[in-house]
Amino acid sequence: MALEHLSVGEIAVMLPGATSVFRRHKIDFCCKGESLLAREAESRGLDLSALEAELHALDTPGVHAPAETADLIAHIIERYHKVHRREFPAVIELARRVESVHQDRVDCPRGLADLLTDMFEDLEDHQHKEEAVLFPAMINGLGPVLRDPIARMMQDHDDLGELLAFMADLTDDFVAPEGACATWRALYAGCSKLDMDLREHVHLENNILFRRFL
Ligand SMILES: [Fe+2]
Ligand SMILES: [Fe+2]
């Protein structure tokens, strides 16, 4: 099947594992999911047919998305909201340690702990609104009145996308420098995991769940 005229969000829904290919090529499939594959390839100077071949060759497990809305919401809360709540504090702690021990190095990720803290506070506020208001309204079938709340949640997702780009810059795309200690490497592995989970989480909401109510 020709993928070039499909949006990256559609491909991420359809093809298991496409999210990892997009992430590797820095193609934003979650917040900019409506952009066409051909346009993304062109703007990044990627060979479109090679990219399509890479996507067709996928046999990795994709993002799990239950069909029923209530099941999908339960999955988002268990697999993403609760996991972010567990993982952010541990990664913030690692960032504080690395920034204090290695402050003299030029490649020290200065400001990363504060960035992660801001991101986590914004996310917690956002997740609370989804869990307390938006998700129950969806389960109760209040479709037409949800347009504005969904638009606000999608704006939050866009803002998060900008912070993720900033995190990738600060960490050199999660590649720890030569000679980095175990804590530093663990920090970047943790940041990379947060990035992947947050992108999958936003993808499930923007490209699958929210579309059912728009
Ligand atoms: Fe969420
Ligand atoms: Fe969300």
PDB file of C-alpha atoms and ligand atoms in Angstrom:
ATOM      1  CA  MET A   1       0.000   0.000   0.000  1.00  0.00           C
ATOM      2  CA  ALA A   2       1.284   3.493  -0.872  1.00  0.00           C
ATOM      3  CA  LEU A   3       1.772   5.407   2.342  1.00  0.00           C
ATOM      4  CA  GLU A   4       2.908   8.754   0.953  1.00  0.00           C
ATOM      5  CA  HIS A   5      -0.591  10.294   0.851  1.00  0.00           C
ATOM      6  CA  LEU A   6      -1.530   9.138   4.331  1.00  0.00           C
ATOM      7  CA  SER A   7      -0.941  11.286   7.391  1.00  0.00           C
ATOM      8  CA  VAL A   8       1.704  10.190   9.863  1.00  0.00           C
ATOM      9  CA  GLY A   9      -1.010   9.953  12.534  1.00  0.00           C
ATOM     10  CA  GLU A  10      -3.017   7.529  10.353  1.00  0.00           C
ATOM     11  CA  ILE A  11       0.090   5.443   9.706  1.00  0.00           C
ATOM     12  CA  ALA A  12       0.885   5.365  13.428  1.00  0.00           C
ATOM     13  CA  VAL A  13      -2.634   3.997  14.062  1.00  0.00           C
ATOM     14  CA  MET A  14      -2.449   1.465  11.221  1.00  0.00           C
ATOM     15  CA  LEU A  15       1.075   0.060  11.332  1.00  0.00           C
ATOM     16  CA  PRO A  16       2.495  -1.606  14.406  1.00  0.00           C
ATOM     17  CA  GLY A  17       5.835  -0.115  15.353  1.00  0.00           C
ATOM     18  CA  ALA A  18       5.606   2.951  13.068  1.00  0.00           C
ATOM     19  CA  THR A  19       5.950   5.199  16.111  1.00  0.00           C
ATOM     20  CA  SER A  20       9.538   4.023  16.699  1.00  0.00           C
ATOM     21  CA  VAL A  21      10.473   4.690  13.043  1.00  0.00           C
ATOM     22  CA  PHE A  22       8.936   8.175  13.217  1.00  0.00           C
ATOM     23  CA  ARG A  23      10.698   8.937  16.457  1.00  0.00           C
ATOM     24  CA  ARG A  24      14.045   7.844  15.021  1.00  0.00           C
ATOM     25  CA  HIS A  25      13.581  10.241  12.095  1.00  0.00           C
ATOM     26  CA  LYS A  26      12.218  13.006  14.368  1.00  0.00           C
ATOM     27  CA  ILE A  27       8.831  12.925  12.635  1.00  0.00           C
ATOM     28  CA  ASP A  28       6.188  14.244  15.024  1.00  0.00           C
ATOM     29  CA  PHE A  29       3.359  11.679  14.797  1.00  0.00           C
ATOM     30  CA  CYS A  30       1.555  12.804  17.961  1.00  0.00           C
ATOM     31  CA  CYS A  31       1.058  16.603  17.935  1.00  0.00           C
ATOM     32  CA  LYS A  32       1.483  17.030  14.156  1.00  0.00           C
ATOM     33  CA  GLY A  33      -0.255  13.752  13.276  1.00  0.00           C
ATOM     34  CA  GLU A  34      -2.262  15.289  10.401  1.00  0.00           C
ATOM     35  CA  SER A  35       0.863  16.016   8.340  1.00  0.00           C
ATOM     36  CA  LEU A  36       1.314  13.763   5.274  1.00  0.00           C
ATOM     37  CA  LEU A  37       4.205  11.295   5.133  1.00  0.00           C
ATOM     38  CA  ALA A  38       5.415  12.747   1.809  1.00  0.00           C
ATOM     39  CA  ARG A  39       5.550  16.261   3.272  1.00  0.00           C
ATOM     40  CA  GLU A  40       7.411  15.065   6.393  1.00  0.00           C
ATOM     41  CA  ALA A  41       9.953  13.181   4.276  1.00  0.00           C
ATOM     42  CA  GLU A  42      10.524  16.202   2.046  1.00  0.00           C
ATOM     43  CA  SER A  43      10.918  18.687   4.887  1.00  0.00           C
ATOM     44  CA  ARG A  44      13.526  16.446   6.558  1.00  0.00           C
ATOM     45  CA  GLY A  45      15.415  15.592   3.369  1.00  0.00           C
ATOM     46  CA  LEU A  46      14.532  11.890   3.763  1.00  0.00           C
ATOM     47  CA  ASP A  47      14.202   9.469   0.842  1.00  0.00           C
ATOM     48  CA  LEU A  48      10.446   8.811   0.712  1.00  0.00           C
ATOM     49  CA  SER A  49      10.657   5.329  -0.822  1.00  0.00           C
ATOM     50  CA  ALA A  50      13.309   4.248   1.697  1.00  0.00           C
ATOM     51  CA  LEU A  51      11.099   5.541   4.493  1.00  0.00           C
ATOM     52  CA  GLU A  52       8.068   3.684   3.084  1.00  0.00           C
ATOM     53  CA  ALA A  53      10.145   0.496   2.780  1.00  0.00           C
ATOM     54  CA  GLU A  54      11.236   0.873   6.384  1.00  0.00           C
ATOM     55  CA  LEU A  55       7.605   1.201   7.466  1.00  0.00           C
ATOM     56  CA  HIS A  56       6.460  -1.769   5.359  1.00  0.00           C
ATOM     57  CA  ALA A  57       9.191  -3.954   6.854  1.00  0.00           C
ATOM     58  CA  LEU A  58       8.007  -3.429  10.416  1.00  0.00           C
ATOM     59  CA  ASP A  59       7.256  -6.447  12.503  1.00  0.00           C
ATOM     60  CA  THR A  60       7.665  -4.886  15.928  1.00  0.00           C
ATOM     61  CA  PRO A  61       4.745  -4.626  18.324  1.00  0.00           C
ATOM     62  CA  GLY A  62       2.885  -1.336  17.996  1.00  0.00           C
ATOM     63  CA  VAL A  63       1.047   0.865  20.428  1.00  0.00           C
ATOM     64  CA  HIS A  64      -1.762  -1.099  22.067  1.00  0.00           C
ATOM     65  CA  ALA A  65      -5.114   0.654  21.502  1.00  0.00           C
ATOM     66  CA  PRO A  66      -8.253  -1.133  22.781  1.00  0.00           C
ATOM     67  CA  ALA A  67     -11.276  -0.643  20.517  1.00  0.00           C
ATOM     68  CA  GLU A  68     -13.840   0.294  23.172  1.00  0.00           C
ATOM     69  CA  THR A  69     -13.608   3.882  24.429  1.00  0.00           C
ATOM     70  CA  ALA A  70     -13.881   2.947  28.120  1.00  0.00           C
ATOM     71  CA  ASP A  71     -11.166   0.300  27.692  1.00  0.00           C
ATOM     72  CA  LEU A  72      -8.943   2.730  25.792  1.00  0.00           C
ATOM     73  CA  ILE A  73      -9.303   5.328  28.555  1.00  0.00           C
ATOM     74  CA  ALA A  74      -8.511   2.734  31.243  1.00  0.00           C
ATOM     75  CA  HIS A  75      -5.444   1.687  29.243  1.00  0.00           C
ATOM     76  CA  ILE A  76      -4.241   5.315  28.858  1.00  0.00           C
ATOM     77  CA  ILE A  77      -4.533   5.879  32.614  1.00  0.00           C
ATOM     78  CA  GLU A  78      -2.827   2.605  33.609  1.00  0.00           C
ATOM     79  CA  ARG A  79      -0.090   2.504  30.973  1.00  0.00           C
ATOM     80  CA  TYR A  80       0.688   6.220  30.681  1.00  0.00           C
ATOM     81  CA  HIS A  81      -0.734   8.515  33.398  1.00  0.00           C
ATOM     82  CA  LYS A  82       0.313   6.237  36.259  1.00  0.00           C
ATOM     83  CA  VAL A  83       3.663   5.349  34.678  1.00  0.00           C
ATOM     84  CA  HIS A  84       4.569   9.044  34.163  1.00  0.00           C
ATOM     85  CA  ARG A  85       3.693   9.677  37.828  1.00  0.00           C
ATOM     86  CA  ARG A  86       6.091   6.905  38.881  1.00  0.00           C
ATOM     87  CA  GLU A  87       8.938   7.712  36.509  1.00  0.00           C
ATOM     88  CA  PHE A  88       9.188  11.532  36.446  1.00  0.00           C
ATOM     89  CA  PRO A  89      10.298  11.943  40.110  1.00  0.00           C
ATOM     90  CA  ALA A  90      13.055   9.323  39.685  1.00  0.00           C
ATOM     91  CA  VAL A  91      14.382  10.963  36.505  1.00  0.00           C
ATOM     92  CA  ILE A  92      14.243  14.448  38.089  1.00  0.00           C
ATOM     93  CA  GLU A  93      16.309  13.109  41.012  1.00  0.00           C
ATOM     94  CA  LEU A  94      18.917  11.710  38.577  1.00  0.00           C
ATOM     95  CA  ALA A  95      19.056  15.064  36.751  1.00  0.00           C
ATOM     96  CA  ARG A  96      19.661  16.966  40.014  1.00  0.00           C
ATOM     97  CA  ARG A  97      22.542  14.610  40.880  1.00  0.00           C
ATOM     98  CA  VAL A  98      24.174  14.837  37.444  1.00  0.00           C
ATOM     99  CA  GLU A  99      23.842  18.635  37.337  1.00  0.00           C
ATOM    100  CA  SER A 100      25.378  19.036  40.800  1.00  0.00           C
ATOM    101  CA  VAL A 101      28.250  16.524  40.397  1.00  0.00           C
ATOM    102  CA  HIS A 102      29.201  17.468  36.814  1.00  0.00           C
ATOM    103  CA  GLN A 103      28.501  21.213  36.836  1.00  0.00           C
ATOM    104  CA  ASP A 104      32.072  21.980  35.667  1.00  0.00           C
ATOM    105  CA  ARG A 105      31.739  19.980  32.425  1.00  0.00           C
ATOM    106  CA  VAL A 106      30.727  21.869  29.278  1.00  0.00           C
ATOM    107  CA  ASP A 107      28.400  19.031  28.248  1.00  0.00           C
ATOM    108  CA  CYS A 108      26.530  19.034  31.592  1.00  0.00           C
ATOM    109  CA  PRO A 109      22.759  19.249  30.849  1.00  0.00           C
ATOM    110  CA  ARG A 110      22.235  22.479  32.807  1.00  0.00           C
ATOM    111  CA  GLY A 111      18.565  23.222  33.492  1.00  0.00           C
ATOM    112  CA  LEU A 112      17.356  19.686  32.749  1.00  0.00           C
ATOM    113  CA  ALA A 113      16.063  19.019  36.286  1.00  0.00           C
ATOM    114  CA  ASP A 114      14.078  22.276  36.254  1.00  0.00           C
ATOM    115  CA  LEU A 115      12.727  21.532  32.782  1.00  0.00           C
ATOM    116  CA  LEU A 116      11.607  18.046  33.860  1.00  0.00           C
ATOM    117  CA  THR A 117      10.030  19.489  37.012  1.00  0.00           C
ATOM    118  CA  ASP A 118       8.035  22.064  35.006  1.00  0.00           C
ATOM    119  CA  MET A 119       7.013  19.394  32.509  1.00  0.00           C
ATOM    120  CA  PHE A 120       5.829  17.067  35.273  1.00  0.00           C
ATOM    121  CA  GLU A 121       3.825  19.812  37.036  1.00  0.00           C
ATOM    122  CA  ASP A 122       2.068  20.823  33.802  1.00  0.00           C
ATOM    123  CA  LEU A 123       1.442  17.182  32.923  1.00  0.00           C
ATOM    124  CA  GLU A 124       0.001  16.358  36.333  1.00  0.00           C
ATOM    125  CA  ASP A 125      -2.443  19.264  36.053  1.00  0.00           C
ATOM    126  CA  HIS A 126      -3.391  18.124  32.520  1.00  0.00           C
ATOM    127  CA  GLN A 127      -3.832  14.463  33.472  1.00  0.00           C
ATOM    128  CA  HIS A 128      -5.968  15.453  36.439  1.00  0.00           C
ATOM    129  CA  LYS A 129      -8.345  17.391  34.135  1.00  0.00           C
ATOM    130  CA  GLU A 130      -8.597  14.386  31.819  1.00  0.00           C
ATOM    131  CA  GLU A 131      -9.253  11.931  34.642  1.00  0.00           C
ATOM    132  CA  ALA A 132     -11.683  14.120  36.612  1.00  0.00           C
ATOM    133  CA  VAL A 133     -13.648  15.771  33.799  1.00  0.00           C
ATOM    134  CA  LEU A 134     -12.937  14.840  30.191  1.00  0.00           C
ATOM    135  CA  PHE A 135     -12.653  11.049  30.375  1.00  0.00           C
ATOM    136  CA  PRO A 136     -15.803  10.584  32.532  1.00  0.00           C
ATOM    137  CA  ALA A 137     -17.712  12.838  30.087  1.00  0.00           C
ATOM    138  CA  MET A 138     -16.516  10.674  27.190  1.00  0.00           C
ATOM    139  CA  ILE A 139     -17.544   7.476  28.944  1.00  0.00           C
ATOM    140  CA  ASN A 140     -20.948   9.050  29.656  1.00  0.00           C
ATOM    141  CA  GLY A 141     -21.384   9.854  25.956  1.00  0.00           C
ATOM    142  CA  LEU A 142     -21.315  13.682  26.156  1.00  0.00           C
ATOM    143  CA  GLY A 143     -19.791  13.910  22.664  1.00  0.00           C
ATOM    144  CA  PRO A 144     -20.903  17.249  21.109  1.00  0.00           C
ATOM    145  CA  VAL A 145     -20.087  19.450  24.137  1.00  0.00           C
ATOM    146  CA  LEU A 146     -16.494  18.219  24.327  1.00  0.00           C
ATOM    147  CA  ARG A 147     -15.082  20.143  21.368  1.00  0.00           C
ATOM    148  CA  ASP A 148     -13.656  23.026  23.467  1.00  0.00           C
ATOM    149  CA  PRO A 149     -12.201  20.909  26.295  1.00  0.00           C
ATOM    150  CA  ILE A 150     -10.588  18.620  23.693  1.00  0.00           C
ATOM    151  CA  ALA A 151      -9.088  21.665  21.892  1.00  0.00           C
ATOM    152  CA  ARG A 152      -7.579  22.815  25.215  1.00  0.00           C
ATOM    153  CA  MET A 153      -6.106  19.353  25.864  1.00  0.00           C
ATOM    154  CA  MET A 154      -4.617  19.318  22.356  1.00  0.00           C
ATOM    155  CA  GLN A 155      -3.059  22.737  22.980  1.00  0.00           C
ATOM    156  CA  ASP A 156      -1.467  21.309  26.161  1.00  0.00           C
ATOM    157  CA  HIS A 157      -0.131  18.424  24.031  1.00  0.00           C
ATOM    158  CA  ASP A 158       1.436  20.927  21.598  1.00  0.00           C
ATOM    159  CA  ASP A 159       3.052  22.786  24.510  1.00  0.00           C
ATOM    160  CA  LEU A 160       4.397  19.482  25.824  1.00  0.00           C
ATOM    161  CA  GLY A 161       5.817  18.731  22.364  1.00  0.00           C
ATOM    162  CA  GLU A 162       7.873  21.940  22.571  1.00  0.00           C
ATOM    163  CA  LEU A 163       9.264  20.947  25.967  1.00  0.00           C
ATOM    164  CA  LEU A 164      10.145  17.490  24.586  1.00  0.00           C
ATOM    165  CA  ALA A 165      12.104  19.140  21.769  1.00  0.00           C
ATOM    166  CA  PHE A 166      13.936  21.233  24.371  1.00  0.00           C
ATOM    167  CA  MET A 167      14.703  18.065  26.412  1.00  0.00           C
ATOM    168  CA  ALA A 168      16.123  16.348  23.302  1.00  0.00           C
ATOM    169  CA  ASP A 169      18.350  19.408  22.665  1.00  0.00           C
ATOM    170  CA  LEU A 170      19.641  19.499  26.235  1.00  0.00           C
ATOM    171  CA  THR A 171      20.507  15.780  26.186  1.00  0.00           C
ATOM    172  CA  ASP A 172      22.001  15.645  22.680  1.00  0.00           C
ATOM    173  CA  ASP A 173      19.108  13.390  21.627  1.00  0.00           C
ATOM    174  CA  PHE A 174      19.607  11.217  24.711  1.00  0.00           C
ATOM    175  CA  VAL A 175      23.202  10.286  23.812  1.00  0.00           C
ATOM    176  CA  ALA A 176      25.379  10.486  26.926  1.00  0.00           C
ATOM    177  CA  PRO A 177      28.864  11.938  26.293  1.00  0.00           C
ATOM    178  CA  GLU A 178      32.039   9.865  26.179  1.00  0.00           C
ATOM    179  CA  GLY A 179      33.093   8.858  29.685  1.00  0.00           C
ATOM    180  CA  ALA A 180      29.715   9.698  31.275  1.00  0.00           C
ATOM    181  CA  CYS A 181      29.115   7.971  34.615  1.00  0.00           C
ATOM    182  CA  ALA A 182      26.382   5.365  35.157  1.00  0.00           C
ATOM    183  CA  THR A 183      24.031   7.970  36.685  1.00  0.00           C
ATOM    184  CA  TRP A 184      24.373  10.220  33.651  1.00  0.00           C
ATOM    185  CA  ARG A 185      23.686   7.308  31.277  1.00  0.00           C
ATOM    186  CA  ALA A 186      20.715   6.217  33.400  1.00  0.00           C
ATOM    187  CA  LEU A 187      19.397   9.804  33.274  1.00  0.00           C
ATOM    188  CA  TYR A 188      19.458   9.935  29.474  1.00  0.00           C
ATOM    189  CA  ALA A 189      17.914   6.449  29.197  1.00  0.00           C
ATOM    190  CA  GLY A 190      15.160   7.651  31.549  1.00  0.00           C
ATOM    191  CA  CYS A 191      14.612  10.828  29.489  1.00  0.00           C
ATOM    192  CA  SER A 192      14.425   8.769  26.294  1.00  0.00           C
ATOM    193  CA  LYS A 193      11.823   6.458  27.871  1.00  0.00           C
ATOM    194  CA  LEU A 194       9.769   9.470  29.052  1.00  0.00           C
ATOM    195  CA  ASP A 195       9.937  10.935  25.548  1.00  0.00           C
ATOM    196  CA  MET A 196       8.710   7.714  23.888  1.00  0.00           C
ATOM    197  CA  ASP A 197       5.946   7.154  26.441  1.00  0.00           C
ATOM    198  CA  LEU A 198       4.738  10.763  26.238  1.00  0.00           C
ATOM    199  CA  ARG A 199       4.648  10.648  22.435  1.00  0.00           C
ATOM    200  CA  GLU A 200       2.702   7.363  22.421  1.00  0.00           C
ATOM    201  CA  HIS A 201       0.338   8.761  25.069  1.00  0.00           C
ATOM    202  CA  VAL A 202      -0.393  11.931  23.051  1.00  0.00           C
ATOM    203  CA  HIS A 203      -0.755   9.839  19.881  1.00  0.00           C
ATOM    204  CA  LEU A 204      -3.423   7.623  21.491  1.00  0.00           C
ATOM    205  CA  GLU A 205      -5.359  10.702  22.627  1.00  0.00           C
ATOM    206  CA  ASN A 206      -4.958  13.018  19.592  1.00  0.00           C
ATOM    207  CA  ASN A 207      -5.146  10.441  16.802  1.00  0.00           C
ATOM    208  CA  ILE A 208      -7.538   7.848  18.240  1.00  0.00           C
ATOM    209  CA  LEU A 209      -9.520   8.786  21.358  1.00  0.00           C
ATOM    210  CA  PHE A 210     -10.234  12.485  20.701  1.00  0.00           C
ATOM    211  CA  ARG A 211     -11.151  11.864  17.062  1.00  0.00           C
ATOM    212  CA  ARG A 212     -14.131   9.823  18.209  1.00  0.00           C
ATOM    213  CA  PHE A 213     -15.623  12.998  19.720  1.00  0.00           C
ATOM    214  CA  LEU A 214     -14.805  15.585  17.016  1.00  0.00           C
TER     215      LEU A 214
HETATM  216 FE    FE B   1      -3.632  11.663  29.020  1.00  0.00          FE
HETATM  217 FE    FE B   2      -3.610  14.397  27.262  1.00  0.00          FE
END
